[in-house]
Each structure stands twice: as structure tokens, then as C-alpha cells.
Coordinates of C-alpha atoms in Angstrom, one line a residue:
L18 CA 20.3 -21.8 -19.8
D19 CA 19.1 -20.7 -23.1
V20 CA 15.7 -21.9 -23.0
E21 CA 14.0 -20.9 -26.8
V22 CA 10.4 -21.3 -27.5
N23 CA 9.5 -20.9 -31.3
S24 CA 6.6 -18.5 -32.3
V25 CA 3.9 -19.9 -34.8
P26 CA 1.5 -18.0 -36.9
T27 CA -1.9 -17.9 -34.5
D28 CA -5.6 -16.6 -35.4
E29 CA -5.3 -14.1 -32.5
P30 CA -3.6 -10.5 -33.5
A31 CA -0.1 -10.0 -32.4
D32 CA 1.4 -6.6 -31.6
P33 CA 3.2 -5.4 -34.3
G34 CA 6.8 -3.9 -33.7
P35 CA 10.1 -4.8 -31.6
S36 CA 8.1 -5.1 -28.6
S37 CA 7.0 -8.7 -29.4
P38 CA 9.6 -11.0 -28.2
P39 CA 10.5 -13.9 -30.7
Q40 CA 11.9 -16.5 -28.2
I41 CA 11.4 -17.3 -24.2
I42 CA 14.8 -16.8 -22.7
I43 CA 16.2 -17.7 -19.3
Q44 CA 19.6 -16.6 -18.7
S45 CA 19.8 -17.0 -14.6
P46 CA 20.5 -19.9 -12.9
M47 CA 17.5 -22.2 -12.2
Y48 CA 16.7 -25.8 -10.3
T49 CA 15.7 -28.2 -13.3
T50 CA 14.9 -31.1 -11.1
E51 CA 13.9 -32.0 -7.8
K52 CA 17.6 -33.3 -6.6
Q53 CA 19.1 -29.9 -7.3
W54 CA 16.3 -27.9 -5.4
E55 CA 17.4 -30.1 -2.6
E56 CA 21.1 -29.6 -3.0
N57 CA 20.9 -25.8 -3.7
V58 CA 18.6 -24.3 -0.8
P59 CA 21.3 -24.5 1.6
V60 CA 23.8 -22.9 -0.6
G61 CA 20.9 -19.8 -1.3
V62 CA 20.9 -19.8 3.0
A63 CA 24.3 -19.5 3.4
A64 CA 25.0 -17.4 0.0
R65 CA 22.6 -14.7 2.2
G66 CA 24.7 -14.8 5.1
R67 CA 27.8 -14.4 3.2
E68 CA 26.2 -11.3 1.9
V69 CA 25.8 -9.9 5.3
E70 CA 29.7 -10.8 5.5
L71 CA 30.5 -8.8 2.4
Q72 CA 28.2 -6.1 3.7
E73 CA 29.9 -5.5 7.1
K74 CA 33.5 -5.4 5.0
R75 CA 32.1 -2.5 3.0
S76 CA 32.7 -0.2 5.7
V77 CA 36.4 -0.8 6.0
P78 CA 38.4 1.8 4.2
L79 CA 39.9 0.5 1.0
A80 CA 43.2 1.7 2.1
K81 CA 43.2 -0.6 5.2
R82 CA 41.9 -3.8 3.3
S83 CA 44.1 -7.1 2.1
G84 CA 44.1 -8.5 -0.9
D85 CA 41.3 -11.0 -0.1
E86 CA 39.0 -8.2 1.4
E87 CA 39.6 -6.3 -2.1
D88 CA 37.9 -9.2 -3.8
D89 CA 35.3 -9.6 -1.4
F90 CA 34.5 -6.0 -1.9
D91 CA 34.6 -6.7 -5.7
E92 CA 32.1 -9.5 -5.3
Q93 CA 29.7 -7.6 -3.7
A94 CA 29.8 -5.4 -6.3
I95 CA 28.9 -8.4 -8.5
L96 CA 26.2 -9.4 -5.9
L97 CA 24.9 -5.8 -6.5
G98 CA 24.6 -6.3 -9.9
K99 CA 27.6 -3.5 -10.9
Q100 CA 28.6 -5.3 -14.1
A101 CA 30.8 -3.1 -16.1
G102 CA 29.2 -2.0 -19.1
A103 CA 25.8 -3.5 -18.3
A104 CA 23.4 -1.5 -19.8
L105 CA 19.6 -0.7 -18.6
P106 CA 16.6 0.2 -20.1
A107 CA 15.8 4.5 -20.1
M108 CA 13.5 5.0 -17.2
D109 CA 13.0 9.0 -18.1
D110 CA 9.5 8.3 -19.7
I111 CA 7.8 6.4 -16.1
P112 CA 6.5 8.6 -13.8
R113 CA 7.3 8.3 -10.7
Y114 CA 4.3 9.8 -8.6
F115 CA 1.1 9.1 -8.6
K116 CA -2.4 10.2 -7.2
G117 CA -4.9 7.4 -7.4
S118 CA -8.7 7.9 -7.0
W119 CA -11.6 5.9 -5.0
P120 CA -12.6 2.7 -6.8
N121 CA -15.9 2.8 -6.1
M122 CA -18.8 4.8 -4.7
Y123 CA -19.1 2.9 -1.7
E124 CA -15.5 3.1 -0.7
R125 CA -15.6 7.0 -0.7
V126 CA -18.7 7.0 1.4
M127 CA -17.7 4.7 3.8
Y128 CA -14.2 6.6 4.4
T129 CA -16.6 9.5 5.7
V130 CA -19.3 6.8 7.4
R131 CA -16.8 4.9 9.8
P132 CA -15.4 8.0 11.5
A133 CA -19.1 9.8 11.5
V134 CA -20.7 7.1 13.1
D135 CA -17.8 7.1 16.1
V136 CA -18.0 10.8 16.5
Y137 CA -21.8 10.6 16.6
F138 CA -21.4 7.5 19.4
L139 CA -19.2 10.2 21.7
C140 CA -21.3 13.4 21.0
A141 CA -24.4 11.2 21.5
L142 CA -22.9 10.2 25.3
F143 CA -21.6 13.6 26.0
F144 CA -25.0 15.1 25.3
V145 CA -27.3 12.7 27.6
T146 CA -24.4 12.7 30.2
F147 CA -23.2 16.2 30.8
F148 CA -26.5 18.4 29.3
S149 CA -30.0 18.1 30.4
P150 CA -32.6 20.8 28.9
P151 CA -34.8 23.3 30.8
T152 CA -37.3 21.6 33.4
D153 CA -40.2 23.5 31.7
E154 CA -39.4 22.9 28.1
A155 CA -38.3 18.8 28.7
E156 CA -41.0 17.5 26.7
K157 CA -40.1 19.7 23.8
W158 CA -36.6 17.7 23.7
V159 CA -37.8 14.8 21.7
V160 CA -34.1 13.6 20.4
Y161 CA -32.4 14.2 24.2
N162 CA -35.7 12.2 25.8
T163 CA -35.3 9.4 23.0
L164 CA -31.5 9.0 23.3
N165 CA -31.6 9.7 27.2
S166 CA -34.2 6.8 28.0
H167 CA -32.9 4.5 25.4
R168 CA -29.2 4.8 25.7
F169 CA -28.9 1.2 25.3
I170 CA -30.4 0.5 21.8
F171 CA -29.2 4.1 20.4
I172 CA -25.5 4.0 22.0
W173 CA -24.2 1.6 23.6
L174 CA -25.1 -1.1 21.8
P175 CA -23.7 0.1 18.5
F176 CA -20.7 1.7 20.0
W177 CA -19.6 -1.7 21.9
W178 CA -20.6 -3.8 18.6
R179 CA -18.5 -1.0 16.4
F180 CA -15.7 -1.0 18.9
F181 CA -15.6 -4.7 19.0
R182 CA -15.8 -5.5 15.4
S183 CA -13.2 -2.9 14.5
F184 CA -10.5 -4.2 17.2
L185 CA -11.4 -8.3 16.2
H186 CA -10.7 -7.0 12.9
F187 CA -7.4 -5.8 13.5
L188 CA -6.3 -8.4 15.7
I189 CA -7.2 -11.0 13.1
S190 CA -5.3 -8.9 10.4
L191 CA -2.3 -9.3 12.0
A192 CA -2.6 -13.5 11.5
I193 CA -3.9 -13.2 7.9
I194 CA -1.8 -10.3 6.9
P195 CA 1.4 -10.3 9.3
G196 CA 3.6 -7.9 6.6
P197 CA 2.7 -4.9 8.3
L198 CA 3.8 -6.1 11.6
M199 CA 7.0 -7.7 10.7
F200 CA 8.2 -5.1 8.0
N201 CA 6.8 -2.0 9.6
E202 CA 9.0 1.1 9.5
G203 CA 6.2 3.4 10.6
P204 CA 5.8 5.2 13.9
L205 CA 4.1 2.1 15.6
T206 CA 7.4 0.5 16.2
R207 CA 8.2 2.9 19.0
F208 CA 5.5 0.8 20.9
Y209 CA 6.8 -2.8 20.0
P210 CA 8.2 -4.8 23.2
K211 CA 11.6 -5.7 23.0
W212 CA 11.1 -9.1 21.8
L213 CA 9.1 -8.2 19.1
L214 CA 11.9 -5.6 18.0
D215 CA 14.5 -8.7 18.6
T216 CA 12.6 -10.9 16.3
I217 CA 11.7 -8.8 13.1
E218 CA 15.4 -7.0 12.8
E219 CA 17.0 -9.7 11.1
G220 CA 14.1 -9.7 8.5
N221 CA 14.3 -5.4 8.0
M222 CA 18.1 -6.2 7.9
F223 CA 18.1 -8.1 4.7
R224 CA 15.0 -5.7 3.3
T225 CA 17.7 -2.8 3.9
L226 CA 20.7 -5.1 2.5
L227 CA 18.8 -6.5 -0.5
R228 CA 16.9 -3.3 -2.0
P229 CA 20.1 -1.9 -3.9
R230 CA 20.2 -5.1 -5.4
L231 CA 16.9 -4.8 -7.5
E232 CA 17.7 -1.1 -7.8
K233 CA 21.1 -1.9 -9.7
S234 CA 19.0 -4.7 -11.7
G235 CA 16.9 -1.7 -13.5
G236 CA 14.3 -1.1 -10.5
I237 CA 13.0 2.3 -10.0
T238 CA 11.2 3.5 -7.1
L239 CA 7.4 4.8 -7.3
Q240 CA 5.6 6.2 -4.7
L241 CA 1.5 5.6 -5.8
V242 CA -0.7 7.1 -3.2
S243 CA -3.9 6.0 -2.6
A244 CA -7.1 7.8 -2.5
D245 CA -7.2 7.3 1.3
G246 CA -4.0 8.7 2.0
V247 CA -1.2 5.8 2.0
A248 CA 1.6 6.0 -0.4
V249 CA 2.1 2.6 -1.6
D250 CA 5.8 1.8 -2.3
A251 CA 6.4 0.0 -5.4
M252 CA 9.5 -0.6 -8.1
Y253 CA 9.1 -0.8 -11.7
F254 CA 11.6 -2.8 -14.3
R255 CA 11.4 -2.1 -17.9
G256 CA 11.5 -5.0 -20.1
D257 CA 14.2 -5.3 -22.5
D258 CA 13.0 -3.3 -25.6
A259 CA 9.7 -2.6 -24.3
S260 CA 7.5 0.6 -24.2
P261 CA 6.0 1.7 -21.1
D262 CA 2.4 0.7 -22.7
G263 CA 3.5 -2.8 -23.5
P264 CA 2.6 -5.8 -21.7
T265 CA 3.2 -5.3 -18.1
V266 CA 3.2 -7.9 -15.1
V267 CA 1.7 -6.8 -11.5
R268 CA 2.8 -8.9 -8.9
F269 CA 1.1 -9.4 -5.9
N270 CA 2.9 -10.8 -2.3
G271 CA 2.0 -13.6 -0.1
N272 CA 0.7 -12.4 3.4
A273 CA 4.4 -12.5 5.1
E274 CA 6.5 -11.2 2.0
A275 CA 8.0 -7.8 1.4
F276 CA 9.3 -7.4 -2.2
E277 CA 13.0 -6.3 -1.4
L278 CA 13.2 -10.1 0.0
Q279 CA 12.8 -11.0 -3.6
D280 CA 15.8 -12.6 -5.7
D281 CA 17.1 -9.9 -8.0
V282 CA 16.5 -12.8 -10.7
L283 CA 12.9 -12.5 -10.4
P284 CA 12.6 -9.2 -12.4
K285 CA 15.3 -10.4 -14.9
I286 CA 12.8 -13.5 -15.8
Y287 CA 10.3 -10.9 -17.0
T288 CA 12.3 -8.1 -18.1
Q289 CA 14.4 -10.4 -20.3
N290 CA 11.4 -11.7 -22.5
G291 CA 10.3 -8.2 -23.1
L292 CA 7.6 -7.7 -20.6
N293 CA 7.7 -4.6 -17.8
L294 CA 7.3 -5.5 -14.0
I295 CA 6.3 -4.1 -11.0
I296 CA 6.4 -5.3 -7.6
F297 CA 5.0 -3.6 -4.1
N298 CA 4.2 -3.5 -0.6
Y299 CA 0.8 -3.5 0.9
R300 CA 0.2 -0.5 3.5
G301 CA 2.1 -1.0 6.5
V302 CA 5.0 -3.1 4.9
G303 CA 8.4 -1.0 4.8
R304 CA 8.0 1.9 2.7
S305 CA 4.5 1.8 2.1
R306 CA 3.0 4.2 4.9
W307 CA 0.2 6.5 5.8
L308 CA 0.8 10.2 5.0
K309 CA 1.5 12.5 7.8
V310 CA -1.6 14.3 9.5
F311 CA -0.7 17.9 10.8
N312 CA 3.0 16.6 10.1
N313 CA 2.7 13.8 12.5
D314 CA 3.4 10.3 11.2
L315 CA 1.8 8.8 14.2
A316 CA -1.0 10.6 13.8
G317 CA -1.4 9.9 10.1
T318 CA -1.1 6.1 11.2
L319 CA -3.9 6.1 13.8
L320 CA -6.3 8.0 11.9
G321 CA -5.7 5.5 8.8
L322 CA -5.6 2.5 10.6
W323 CA -9.1 4.0 12.1
R324 CA -11.0 5.0 8.9
T325 CA -10.0 2.2 6.6
P326 CA -10.3 -1.7 7.8
S327 CA -7.0 -3.7 6.5
V328 CA -9.4 -5.8 4.1
N329 CA -10.6 -2.6 2.7
G330 CA -7.1 -1.0 2.5
T331 CA -5.5 -4.0 0.6
A332 CA -8.1 -3.8 -2.3
M333 CA -7.4 0.1 -2.1
D334 CA -3.5 -0.9 -2.8
A335 CA -4.5 -3.1 -5.5
W336 CA -6.8 -0.7 -7.4
T337 CA -3.9 2.2 -7.2
L338 CA -1.3 -0.2 -8.8
L339 CA -4.1 -1.0 -11.3
E340 CA -5.2 2.5 -12.1
Y341 CA -1.5 3.8 -12.2
V342 CA -0.7 1.1 -14.9
V343 CA -4.0 1.8 -17.3
K344 CA -4.2 5.4 -16.7
E345 CA -0.8 6.9 -16.2
L346 CA 1.4 4.0 -18.3
R347 CA -1.6 3.3 -20.9
V348 CA -1.1 0.0 -20.7
P349 CA -4.4 -1.7 -22.3
P350 CA -5.8 -3.9 -19.8
K351 CA -5.7 -6.9 -21.8
K352 CA -2.1 -6.2 -21.9
V353 CA -2.1 -5.9 -17.9
V354 CA -1.0 -9.5 -15.9
L355 CA -2.3 -9.7 -12.5
L356 CA 0.4 -12.3 -10.8
G357 CA -0.8 -13.3 -7.1
H358 CA 0.8 -15.7 -5.0
S359 CA -1.0 -17.4 -1.9
I360 CA -3.3 -14.5 -0.8
G361 CA -2.0 -12.1 -3.4
G362 CA -3.7 -14.5 -5.6
A363 CA -6.9 -13.9 -3.7
I364 CA -6.2 -9.9 -3.8
A365 CA -5.7 -9.9 -7.4
T366 CA -8.6 -12.3 -8.4
H367 CA -10.8 -9.7 -5.9
L368 CA -9.6 -6.7 -8.1
A369 CA -9.9 -8.2 -11.7
A370 CA -14.0 -9.6 -10.4
T371 CA -14.6 -6.1 -9.1
H372 CA -13.5 -4.2 -12.3
P373 CA -15.2 -6.1 -15.1
S374 CA -14.8 -3.4 -17.5
L375 CA -11.2 -3.6 -17.2
P376 CA -10.7 -7.3 -18.6
V377 CA -7.0 -7.9 -17.2
C378 CA -5.2 -10.9 -17.5
L379 CA -5.0 -13.0 -14.3
C380 CA -2.7 -15.5 -12.6
N381 CA -3.9 -17.2 -9.6
S382 CA -0.9 -19.1 -8.0
R383 CA -1.2 -21.4 -5.0
S384 CA -4.4 -19.5 -3.7
F385 CA -7.5 -20.8 -2.0
G386 CA -10.9 -21.1 -2.9
Y387 CA -12.2 -19.2 0.5
L388 CA -10.2 -17.7 2.8
S389 CA -12.2 -18.5 6.0
A390 CA -11.7 -22.2 5.1
V391 CA -7.7 -21.9 5.3
A392 CA -7.7 -19.3 8.1
V393 CA -10.3 -22.1 10.4
H394 CA -7.9 -24.9 9.0
L395 CA -4.7 -23.1 10.2
S396 CA -6.0 -21.5 13.6
P397 CA -4.8 -25.0 15.7
H398 CA -1.2 -24.4 14.3
F399 CA -0.9 -20.5 14.7
L400 CA -2.2 -20.8 18.8
G401 CA 0.2 -23.9 18.9
V402 CA -2.6 -26.4 19.3
L403 CA -2.5 -29.8 18.2
P404 CA -5.2 -30.3 15.0
G405 CA -6.5 -33.6 16.0
T406 CA -7.3 -32.6 19.5
P407 CA -10.6 -31.9 21.1
K408 CA -9.4 -28.5 21.7
A409 CA -8.7 -28.1 18.0
K410 CA -12.5 -28.4 17.3
Y411 CA -12.9 -25.5 19.4
V412 CA -10.1 -23.2 18.2
R413 CA -11.7 -23.6 14.7
M414 CA -15.0 -22.7 15.9
F415 CA -14.3 -19.6 17.4
A416 CA -12.3 -18.8 14.3
G417 CA -14.9 -19.1 12.0
G418 CA -17.0 -16.8 14.2
G419 CA -14.4 -14.1 14.7
L420 CA -13.9 -13.9 10.5
W421 CA -17.4 -13.6 9.9
L422 CA -18.0 -10.9 12.7
A423 CA -14.7 -8.9 11.5
G424 CA -15.8 -9.2 8.0
W425 CA -12.3 -10.9 6.9
E426 CA -13.4 -13.2 3.9
Y427 CA -12.3 -13.3 0.4
R428 CA -14.6 -15.5 -2.0
T429 CA -12.1 -15.9 -4.7
V430 CA -14.3 -18.8 -6.3
D431 CA -17.3 -16.6 -6.8
N432 CA -14.8 -14.2 -7.8
W433 CA -13.2 -16.2 -10.1
A434 CA -16.4 -16.5 -12.5
K435 CA -16.4 -12.6 -12.5
V436 CA -13.2 -12.2 -14.2
Q437 CA -13.6 -11.4 -17.8
G438 CA -10.2 -11.2 -19.3
F439 CA -7.4 -14.6 -19.7
K440 CA -7.0 -16.1 -16.7
W441 CA -5.0 -19.3 -15.4
I442 CA -4.3 -21.1 -12.0
E443 CA -1.1 -22.5 -10.8
Y444 CA -1.4 -25.2 -8.5
S445 CA 0.5 -27.8 -6.3
G446 CA -1.1 -30.7 -5.0
A447 CA 1.2 -31.1 -2.0
D448 CA 1.0 -27.7 -0.7
H449 CA 1.9 -27.7 3.2
I450 CA 0.2 -24.5 3.7
I451 CA -2.9 -24.1 1.7
P452 CA -4.1 -28.0 1.5
Y453 CA -5.1 -29.0 -2.0
E454 CA -8.7 -29.7 -0.9
L455 CA -8.9 -25.9 -0.1
S456 CA -7.3 -24.8 -3.0
L457 CA -9.1 -22.5 -5.6
H458 CA -8.4 -25.3 -8.4
H459 CA -9.9 -28.1 -6.1
C460 CA -13.1 -25.6 -5.4
L461 CA -13.6 -25.0 -8.7
T462 CA -13.5 -28.6 -10.0
G463 CA -13.7 -31.2 -6.9
K464 CA -11.0 -33.2 -8.6
Q465 CA -7.8 -34.9 -7.4
A466 CA -4.6 -32.9 -7.6
K467 CA -2.7 -33.6 -10.6
S468 CA 1.2 -33.0 -9.9
G469 CA 3.1 -31.4 -12.8
K470 CA 5.9 -34.8 -12.0
N471 CA 3.0 -36.8 -13.4
A472 CA 1.5 -34.6 -16.5
K473 CA 1.9 -35.5 -19.6
E474 CA 4.9 -34.2 -21.5
E475 CA 3.2 -32.9 -24.3
E476 CA 1.2 -30.6 -21.8
M477 CA 4.1 -29.4 -20.1
S478 CA 5.1 -27.9 -23.0
R479 CA 1.3 -26.6 -24.3
P480 CA 0.8 -22.8 -23.9
D481 CA -3.1 -23.3 -23.3
T482 CA -3.1 -26.4 -20.9
R483 CA -6.7 -27.2 -20.0
D484 CA -7.8 -29.8 -17.6
D485 CA -11.2 -31.7 -18.0
Q486 CA -13.2 -28.7 -16.5
G487 CA -12.2 -26.1 -19.3
L488 CA -9.5 -24.3 -16.8
R489 CA -6.3 -22.9 -17.9
V490 CA -4.2 -24.9 -15.1
I491 CA -0.2 -25.4 -14.3
A492 CA 0.1 -28.2 -12.4
L493 CA 3.3 -27.8 -10.2
V494 CA 5.9 -30.5 -9.2
D495 CA 5.0 -32.0 -5.7
L496 CA 8.3 -32.1 -3.6
D497 CA 8.3 -33.2 -0.2
T498 CA 9.3 -29.7 1.0
D499 CA 8.1 -26.4 0.5
N500 CA 6.0 -26.2 -2.2
H501 CA 4.1 -23.0 -1.3
N502 CA 6.8 -20.6 -1.5
R503 CA 9.3 -22.5 -3.3
L504 CA 10.8 -21.0 -7.0
L505 CA 9.4 -22.5 -10.2
F506 CA 11.6 -25.3 -11.9
E507 CA 12.7 -24.9 -15.5
E508 CA 9.6 -26.4 -17.1
E509 CA 7.1 -24.8 -14.6
L510 CA 8.9 -21.5 -15.5
I511 CA 8.5 -21.9 -19.6
Q512 CA 5.0 -23.1 -19.0
H513 CA 4.4 -20.0 -16.8
L514 CA 6.2 -17.3 -19.0
T515 CA 4.3 -19.0 -22.1
M516 CA 0.9 -18.7 -20.5
I517 CA 1.6 -14.8 -20.2
M518 CA 3.2 -14.8 -23.6
H519 CA -0.5 -16.2 -24.7
A520 CA -2.6 -13.9 -22.4
V521 CA -0.9 -10.9 -23.8
G522 CA -1.1 -12.1 -27.5
W523 CA 2.3 -12.9 -28.3
A524 CA 1.5 -16.6 -28.3
P525 CA 4.2 -19.0 -28.8
A526 CA 3.1 -22.2 -29.2
Q527 CA 6.4 -24.9 -28.8
S528 CA 9.2 -25.0 -26.3
A529 CA 12.5 -26.4 -27.0
V530 CA 15.3 -26.3 -24.3

């Protein structure tokens, strides 16, 4: 498909020079109808199995292959993007390593306070248990006497509160962001039971297998080290005729995603239209790991988990990416597009809201208004309890209390109002993961969902589509299958790219397929 979007003069200043693309280009196979989607999904699954088969044949020496196997090997080369004469953008001027700073003073202080509090508990307990002052000077030891006579208040109560809250936060993190459990390459896997290793083996195999496809599509690996010592694994794709400081899209994964599992069509969608793209994994996912302590992986991982809770850690990862783009690549904040899917939309919105001095653009795609509401809603399903039973009511009640105690919350509705840059929402009225009633769009408007299937044709091509609440929105087509994780249809993709163009100042206004 060649999809062209003609540019028209606008009142907004556009970037001069070759970095401004004249049209939106889609040269990758896309599903244009609901019928094509249903017909092609099984083909995609079969194709993935085909890649595994081809990968196994690569280990056979070329001299021992038959003619058919040689063709298969050539096909694998095509799957990995080794087209003859394919030219990729130069990457010599892209920094591969970056050391981030603290996003704010609170995180910097708490990074020290959290372990300091635990050290206080241990020292105080040791002090009152194994040490006693001389009998004739006992009255002078005020601190000892206070701690010893009020152990429960000053030692045991805060100790168990800190321990219980941290452990509960860790357990809930495994459900809210299971990616670090599913795609872990760190030293903690040596403690996994065999059934868990068998469960995650296939996903990790596909991650290893598919990563070269992204690299052959022009991706370069970045190592971005956060201020609390996590080497965030990221991959950078340079847009066609784009400069490093040109418009850049940063994609935030959902809760159980790894960027290696993305199809190599994803970067092409943006790079063919002159947009730079960065994809990355949250801490604990794949190669995003804590730095060694005393040259020991396990010590570094345990110390990192102890000092930075997961909800703070994902925010640190997000800040490190944004700081790299703005400070190292020198992309103007108004040319940075944070693209967040599912919980990634909440993380991206939180990032944009907590740094109002950086008016970045924001796309919140199929995300929620409040994390706690979605987690409570899904808790019976997670524990295998039927939603309509009395037992499910108690499960939701305990889930809500546990989230509050653990400090796990993303208040996306509140953060949305604080975002200063260009922003829009992509939502589905039939999302089976995040029901529309819990979506960000519904929480902001209180209106019924409007499916892209029923949207007016002129609204589908308008670059700045707004609903009656004044929000920029893209209503996705509602299918009878997975509306939360599916790819975008052709018209949806045109709207998505057009909105990005409008956000960064290129502003194509009409589309013609």
C-alpha cells in the first residue's frame, strides 16, 4: 500500500529542511478490514512457527543442505531483512551509552532513606538485645532506655510495617508488570521452579530469535543507565532523511511486553515517514538489568530491588529515556512523542505530568483512568474466581486494600490534566482487558464509547479529531476479538500517523488512499 497524505499550508510553523516529510507512507502489509484481520491472524501464528523451523535449519552446514533447504535459508535471510542493496540510515552520530540523572530530589533522597531505615531497625534491635549499660550509669542512657522500654513502638511496629509493605509491593508488582518475571535474563532465574522455567521458555526463545530482525531493520542497541543503577536496554531507529534531533517517538510497552517481540513492521511505520523511534524494556525485562555490585550480578539485583520499589523504578526508566532524548540527542521537547500502550500509557502520562517544564507530546493508547480500578476489576480473573460470585466480591475488596497498602497506583486522570504538550487518546469501546468504563477516555468524559466503525468518514481523516469534550481522540474499530493488543487497521494507522505529524508541527491535513 502507498498511502499519501497531502500537506496544506497551516498557521503553525513547520520545520524547514528535508526532515519534513511531504506525505504519509505505508509500505508494509496491513489489515484493511475486519475480515482480513480474522483471516490473517492464524497465518501470522503459523509464520512464527515457520521462523523457528527456518532458524533450526540455519545450524545445518550449507554443503549438506538440499535445494529446498537452500531456498529456506534464503527465505530466512529475507525474514531477517537482508535484502540486497538495502540502505540503512547512518548511525555514527547516535550515542550508544548514556548515564542518567535523578528526576527530582525526592527520588534521590528516598534512594538513601529506604535502606537507611532498614539499617536503623537492625542496629536498634541488636543494640537493645545484646548490649546493656553499666548498672551505675543506667539512668544516663536515655536512648537505650527509651528503645528498650518501647520496643514495639520504635522497633517492631515500623519494622514489620516496612517489611510487609515492601513484600506486598513486590508480590503485586509480579501481577501488574509481569514482564520482569516472564522475560528475565538475570541471576534470579536460577531460583525459578522448573514449571516456571518451562512456561517462560518459549517467550524467551522468540525474543532471542526475533531481535536480529529489528537489528537488520536498522535498529542499534542503546545502554541507558538510570541514576539508581539499572542498564535499560533500548533500540534506536533513525527515520529516513531524519536528523538525530528530529521528531522522535518513544514507545512505552504494556505490562507483559518485550520490545524484541515487536514485528519489524513497527519501526518501518515511523521511519518511512521521517520519524525517529526508540523502543525499550523496563527494568528486569530481557537485557534491562541492574548493574553488578562487587562484580556480582545477584548482589546488584537484590540491592536494586531493595532500594527502589517497582512503581518508582518504572518511572525512573521512563525518565532516563526522556532525558537521553532531550539532553543527549538534543531533540526539542515539543518534537518528542511519548507513545504509551496499556499501562505504558499511564507511565508515559505520569512522566509528562511530572515534568511540565518539558512540554512533550503524548499519545495514550488503550489505557485506564486509575490503575487500582482495573486491578480490582481483573483480580478475580487473575486468581481464577468467577466474577459474579460472592467470593469475587471479597477478592476485589482485598485487592483494593492491598494496592493501597503497597502504594501501587497510577492516577492517569489527574496526571492528564497536568500534561502541557500536545496530547491525544486512542481507545476501544470493546476492550476486553480494560473495559471502556475504566478507560481514560470514559473517566475524562463520562460518555458512551464511539467505535471507529461508526465514526463519520470525514472525522476518520481529520488530523485534529476532537470529541464533544474537546479531547483529541481516535476511536478504534470494535471487533469481536482482542481489541486491546491488536494491530491498527489502515484507517486507524493513518489517523495515528497524521496525529503525530500534527503534534510535531508537520500537520498533513487530508488523506487519500
